Short mmCIF file of C-alpha atoms in Angstrom, two decimals:
data_model
loop_
_atom_site.label_atom_id
_atom_site.label_comp_id
_atom_site.label_asym_id
_atom_site.label_seq_id
_atom_site.Cartn_x
_atom_site.Cartn_y
_atom_site.Cartn_z
CA MET A 1 56.51 37.84 36.90
CA THR A 2 58.14 41.46 36.97
CA VAL A 3 60.06 42.88 33.83
CA VAL A 4 61.74 45.98 33.42
CA VAL A 5 61.48 48.04 30.25
CA ALA A 6 63.88 50.92 28.99
CA GLY A 7 62.77 53.04 26.61
CA LYS A 8 59.03 53.00 27.41
CA THR A 9 58.67 56.39 26.21
CA GLY A 10 59.81 55.86 22.74
CA ASP A 11 57.44 54.11 20.37
CA LEU A 12 58.76 50.37 20.44
CA GLY A 13 59.01 50.66 23.86
CA ALA A 14 55.57 51.69 24.71
CA ARG A 15 54.47 48.54 22.78
CA ILE A 16 56.50 46.43 24.43
CA ALA A 17 55.76 47.71 27.72
CA SER A 18 52.24 47.16 26.48
CA ALA A 19 52.33 43.87 25.31
CA LEU A 20 53.85 42.68 28.59
CA ALA A 21 51.07 44.19 30.68
CA ARG A 22 48.58 42.35 28.48
CA ARG A 23 50.32 39.11 29.26
CA GLY A 24 49.87 39.68 33.03
CA ALA A 25 53.51 40.98 33.75
CA GLU A 26 54.20 43.30 36.40
CA VAL A 27 56.10 46.00 34.08
CA ARG A 28 58.19 48.45 35.72
CA ALA A 29 58.62 51.32 33.06
CA LEU A 30 61.92 53.16 33.29
CA VAL A 31 61.73 56.98 32.75
CA ARG A 32 64.38 59.44 32.93
CA ARG A 33 64.56 61.66 35.97
CA SER A 34 64.99 64.48 33.53
CA SER A 35 61.97 64.24 31.65
CA SER A 36 59.94 67.06 31.73
CA ALA A 37 56.46 64.52 32.30
CA ILE A 38 57.12 61.29 34.47
CA PRO A 39 53.36 59.57 33.60
CA ALA A 40 51.90 58.06 36.34
CA ASP A 41 50.42 54.44 36.69
CA THR A 42 47.85 54.24 34.05
CA ALA A 43 47.57 50.93 33.19
CA HIS A 44 47.03 47.96 34.90
CA GLY A 45 50.56 46.12 35.54
CA LEU A 46 52.19 49.14 34.53
CA THR A 47 54.51 51.40 37.17
CA ALA A 48 56.64 54.30 35.71
CA VAL A 49 59.98 54.54 38.17
CA ALA A 50 61.92 57.48 37.46
CA VAL A 51 65.89 56.66 37.12
CA ASP A 52 69.10 58.35 36.53
CA TYR A 53 71.28 56.38 33.90
CA ASP A 54 74.30 58.10 35.63
CA ASP A 55 73.55 57.06 39.08
CA ASP A 56 74.17 53.31 39.75
CA THR A 57 72.01 53.21 42.48
CA SER A 58 69.05 54.58 41.13
CA LEU A 59 69.29 51.66 38.35
CA ILE A 60 69.93 49.23 40.74
CA SER A 61 67.19 49.74 42.81
CA ALA A 62 65.09 49.67 39.75
CA CYS A 63 65.79 46.42 38.62
CA ARG A 64 66.11 44.61 42.00
CA GLY A 65 63.44 41.73 41.97
CA ALA A 66 62.96 41.65 38.17
CA ALA A 67 62.90 38.60 36.14
CA CYS A 68 64.17 40.10 32.84
CA VAL A 69 65.34 43.63 31.57
CA VAL A 70 63.83 44.70 28.03
CA SER A 71 66.14 47.70 26.55
CA ALA A 72 64.19 49.71 23.81
CA LEU A 73 66.74 52.51 24.28
CA ASN A 74 67.55 53.99 21.09
CA GLY A 75 70.59 56.31 19.78
CA LEU A 76 74.41 56.26 19.38
CA ASP A 77 77.21 55.78 21.76
CA PRO A 78 76.33 57.61 24.61
CA VAL A 79 72.93 55.53 24.73
CA ILE A 80 73.36 52.17 23.42
CA LEU A 81 77.21 51.79 24.89
CA GLY A 82 76.50 54.32 27.76
CA ALA A 83 73.16 54.25 29.22
CA GLN A 84 72.48 50.97 27.94
CA GLY A 85 75.80 49.70 29.33
CA ARG A 86 75.09 51.11 32.54
CA LEU A 87 71.87 49.59 32.84
CA LEU A 88 73.45 46.18 31.88
CA ASP A 89 76.02 46.61 34.59
CA ALA A 90 73.16 47.43 37.03
CA ALA A 91 70.44 44.69 36.39
CA ALA A 92 73.51 42.00 36.66
CA ARG A 93 74.50 43.74 40.25
CA ALA A 94 70.83 43.48 41.44
CA GLY A 95 70.70 39.99 40.23
CA VAL A 96 68.46 40.07 37.23
CA PRO A 97 68.87 36.73 35.57
CA ARG A 98 68.19 38.12 31.76
CA PHE A 99 68.70 40.81 29.40
CA ILE A 100 66.93 41.95 26.15
CA PRO A 101 69.02 44.47 24.61
CA SER A 102 67.81 47.11 22.31
CA ASP A 103 69.04 45.14 18.91
CA PHE A 104 65.38 45.13 16.81
CA SER A 105 67.21 44.79 13.38
CA LEU A 106 68.44 42.71 10.61
CA ASP A 107 71.07 40.36 11.27
CA PHE A 108 74.15 42.31 12.22
CA THR A 109 75.98 39.15 13.38
CA ARG A 110 76.34 38.28 9.70
CA THR A 111 76.93 42.05 8.04
CA ARG A 112 80.52 43.45 7.48
CA PRO A 113 82.03 45.39 10.08
CA GLY A 114 82.10 49.55 9.15
CA ASP A 115 79.34 48.89 6.39
CA ASN A 116 76.53 50.13 8.99
CA ARG A 117 77.27 52.91 11.62
CA ASN A 118 74.19 51.72 13.87
CA LEU A 119 74.65 48.12 13.46
CA ASP A 120 78.31 48.31 14.57
CA LEU A 121 77.07 49.83 17.81
CA ARG A 122 74.96 46.61 18.00
CA ARG A 123 78.00 44.58 17.24
CA ALA A 124 79.94 46.47 20.39
CA PHE A 125 77.13 46.03 22.79
CA MET A 126 76.86 42.21 21.92
CA ASP A 127 80.55 41.59 22.67
CA ARG A 128 79.84 43.59 26.06
CA VAL A 129 76.70 41.91 26.95
CA ASP A 130 78.10 38.11 26.01
CA HIS A 131 80.83 38.82 28.67
CA SER A 132 78.21 39.88 31.28
CA PRO A 133 76.73 37.23 33.91
CA MET A 134 73.38 37.53 32.35
CA ARG A 135 71.53 35.60 29.90
CA ALA A 136 70.76 37.50 26.86
CA THR A 137 68.40 37.10 24.07
CA SER A 138 68.46 39.35 20.80
CA VAL A 139 65.16 39.59 18.60
CA LEU A 140 66.13 40.20 15.40
CA ASN A 141 63.15 41.31 13.05
CA GLY A 142 64.32 42.67 9.52
CA GLY A 143 63.04 45.95 8.86
CA PHE A 144 59.75 47.84 10.14
CA THR A 145 56.95 46.82 7.71
CA GLU A 146 55.59 50.22 8.31
CA LEU A 147 58.81 51.91 6.50
CA LEU A 148 56.84 50.11 3.05
CA ALA A 149 54.12 52.50 3.89
CA GLY A 150 56.08 55.77 2.92
CA GLY A 151 59.26 55.70 5.47
CA ALA A 152 62.02 54.53 3.11
CA PRO A 153 62.18 54.94 -0.41
CA ILE A 154 61.20 51.39 -1.73
CA VAL A 155 57.27 52.00 -2.72
CA LEU A 156 57.12 54.62 -5.33
CA ARG A 157 53.40 55.64 -5.20
CA GLY A 158 53.85 58.54 -7.91
CA PRO A 159 55.88 56.95 -10.78
CA ARG A 160 54.29 53.39 -9.37
CA ARG A 161 57.61 51.87 -9.05
CA ILE A 162 59.48 49.50 -6.77
CA LEU A 163 62.96 51.12 -6.44
CA TYR A 164 65.64 48.17 -5.52
CA TRP A 165 69.39 48.04 -5.77
CA GLY A 166 71.24 44.59 -6.53
CA ASP A 167 68.64 41.75 -7.62
CA ALA A 168 65.02 41.99 -7.86
CA ASP A 169 64.10 38.81 -6.31
CA GLN A 170 66.34 39.19 -3.18
CA ALA A 171 64.38 38.08 -0.13
CA LEU A 172 63.96 41.04 2.44
CA ASP A 173 62.27 40.35 6.11
CA PHE A 174 59.74 42.93 7.60
CA THR A 175 57.89 42.71 11.02
CA THR A 176 55.19 45.52 12.05
CA LYS A 177 56.28 47.13 15.55
CA ASP A 178 53.40 45.61 17.15
CA ASP A 179 54.39 41.84 16.10
CA VAL A 180 57.97 42.89 17.43
CA ALA A 181 56.69 43.95 20.62
CA ARG A 182 54.30 40.99 21.29
CA TYR A 183 57.14 38.61 20.33
CA THR A 184 59.61 40.31 22.52
CA ALA A 185 57.23 40.07 25.53
CA GLU A 186 56.95 36.49 24.86
CA VAL A 187 60.48 36.24 25.17
CA ALA A 188 61.04 38.26 28.10
CA LEU A 189 58.81 35.74 30.01
CA ASP A 190 60.58 32.65 28.32
CA GLU A 191 63.14 31.70 31.13
CA ALA A 192 64.59 29.33 28.12
CA ALA A 193 64.84 31.91 25.34
CA PRO A 194 67.98 31.41 23.46
CA ARG A 195 70.78 33.88 22.41
CA PHE A 196 69.26 34.62 19.29
CA LEU A 197 65.71 34.70 17.85
CA ARG A 198 65.15 35.66 14.56
CA ILE A 199 61.60 36.71 13.26
CA ALA A 200 59.63 37.81 10.09
CA GLY A 201 56.19 38.87 9.79
CA ASP A 202 56.63 38.90 6.12
CA VAL A 203 59.28 37.88 3.32
CA VAL A 204 59.14 40.06 0.01
CA SER A 205 61.18 40.88 -2.68
CA PRO A 206 61.28 43.96 -5.05
CA ARG A 207 59.54 41.89 -7.75
CA SER A 208 56.70 40.32 -5.58
CA LEU A 209 55.94 43.91 -3.82
CA ALA A 210 55.36 45.45 -7.37
CA GLU A 211 53.06 42.28 -7.81
CA LEU A 212 51.50 42.51 -4.51
CA MET A 213 50.91 46.81 -5.46
CA THR A 214 49.40 46.01 -8.91
CA ASP A 215 46.88 44.02 -7.09
CA VAL A 216 46.34 46.24 -4.20
CA THR A 217 45.76 49.57 -6.19
CA GLY A 218 44.75 48.07 -9.40
CA ARG A 219 47.46 50.00 -10.94
CA THR A 220 50.45 48.53 -13.01
CA TYR A 221 53.58 48.87 -10.64
CA GLY A 222 57.01 48.43 -12.46
CA LEU A 223 60.53 47.82 -11.08
CA TRP A 224 63.02 50.54 -11.22
CA ARG A 225 66.62 49.35 -10.48
CA ALA A 226 68.59 52.25 -9.27
CA GLY A 227 72.05 50.35 -9.60
CA ASP A 228 74.41 47.96 -7.91
CA PHE A 229 75.96 48.48 -4.48
CA ASP A 230 79.13 49.67 -5.71
CA ARG A 231 76.88 53.01 -6.92
CA LEU A 232 74.91 52.66 -3.40
CA GLY A 233 78.21 52.81 -1.25
CA ARG A 234 79.36 55.77 -3.37
CA LEU A 235 76.27 57.71 -2.71
CA ILE A 236 76.25 56.86 1.03
CA ARG A 237 79.45 58.33 0.95
CA ILE A 238 78.65 61.61 -0.65
CA ALA A 239 75.33 61.99 1.21
CA ARG A 240 77.51 61.24 4.71
CA ALA A 241 79.97 63.81 3.46
CA LEU A 242 77.19 66.28 2.73
CA THR A 243 74.88 65.72 5.60
CA PRO A 244 74.81 68.40 8.53
CA GLY A 245 74.53 66.87 11.76
CA LYS A 246 76.30 63.73 11.70
CA GLN A 247 75.31 62.70 15.33
CA ALA A 248 71.54 62.28 14.14
CA VAL A 249 70.49 58.73 14.97
CA PHE A 250 68.62 57.98 11.65
CA PRO A 251 69.88 60.51 8.78
CA ALA A 252 69.09 59.48 5.35
CA TRP A 253 72.44 57.62 4.73
CA GLN A 254 71.87 55.25 7.60
CA GLY A 255 68.45 54.33 6.09
CA MET A 256 70.71 53.75 2.91
CA GLN A 257 73.37 51.65 4.85
CA TYR A 258 70.28 49.58 6.06
CA LEU A 259 68.83 48.96 2.79
CA ARG A 260 72.36 47.92 1.82
CA ASP A 261 72.50 45.27 4.14
CA MET A 262 69.04 44.05 3.30
CA ALA A 263 69.29 44.01 -0.27
CA SER A 264 72.63 42.41 -0.47
CA GLY A 265 71.30 39.50 1.60
CA ARG A 266 73.95 40.02 4.19
CA GLY A 267 71.26 40.94 6.97
CA LYS A 268 68.86 38.07 5.94
CA LEU A 269 67.52 36.27 8.48
CA ASP A 270 67.69 32.60 8.79
CA PRO A 271 66.46 30.32 9.82
CA LEU A 272 63.15 32.00 11.42
CA ASP A 273 61.78 31.42 14.94
CA ASN A 274 58.26 32.56 14.11
CA ASP A 275 56.46 29.84 15.66
CA ARG A 276 58.50 29.35 19.10
CA TYR A 277 55.42 30.89 20.63
CA GLY A 278 52.57 29.24 18.90
CA ARG A 279 51.20 29.67 15.26
CA TRP A 280 50.29 33.41 15.31
CA ARG A 281 48.25 35.58 12.58
CA TRP A 282 51.51 37.51 11.41
CA THR A 283 50.77 41.13 9.82
CA LEU A 284 51.88 41.08 6.55
CA ALA A 285 53.24 43.63 4.04
CA ARG A 286 49.79 43.42 2.13
CA ASP A 287 47.86 44.47 5.18
CA VAL A 288 50.09 47.47 5.86
CA LEU A 289 50.12 48.80 1.93
CA SER A 290 46.36 48.03 1.71
CA THR A 291 45.54 50.56 4.43
CA ARG A 292 47.13 53.56 2.39
CA PRO A 293 44.99 54.98 -0.49
#
């Protein structure tokens, strides 16, 4: 089976392409023709294909004969709605039956429009893909577990606190990038995959994280409630107003918006489809957090 992967030069896209190749798929990894370095074929079953996302002909040619197109493109309007939209149209014209959009997030179908800029883009693309002749499957995975090791202000190792907003017992979904990639590879090869699949490598709460960190480090971790969601909303507005370069993909205020959607429970994944492709050994928050001293 031939699968096209867009966004191979990104972290998640590279993992998805590798996972597909390990599953025996023939992977066409799309690389922008303007890229300074187009990789040669370096892995069995993986071929780099140079494309121009403004050139429909090159996109159609790259997609022709594929069973599925997987998008791991990452960006704002010009990428999510622009480049990804042109890829969707080209794949449909090439006769590709299935498309996996670059969603890979918490459940944005249940969040409030206007609360999260990046998720609003996914919501807008959802409308577009649902009007396409292609069958789409979105993989929703909560947050990336790796963020707990330092990328998100949740586990504070210095003061030995778990920072949280709202309820200390709110369940939070996390999945590692490797687990997302492995699952997405299975989805790409699954001709019967439904419109949405929801996965979580681990489900934790601020309270359980404090207990976990106490156990992992042997030092007592406590809880630190930063406030309610009204206060968080005010901080987001202030940070957004003061932040230069508002076209950055992941400014601090965007991370705050994402955290609000997780902590409020609006983006909670339910039900989970973890066992659709058999019982795996999913990577837990403990596995990630115990690797850091």
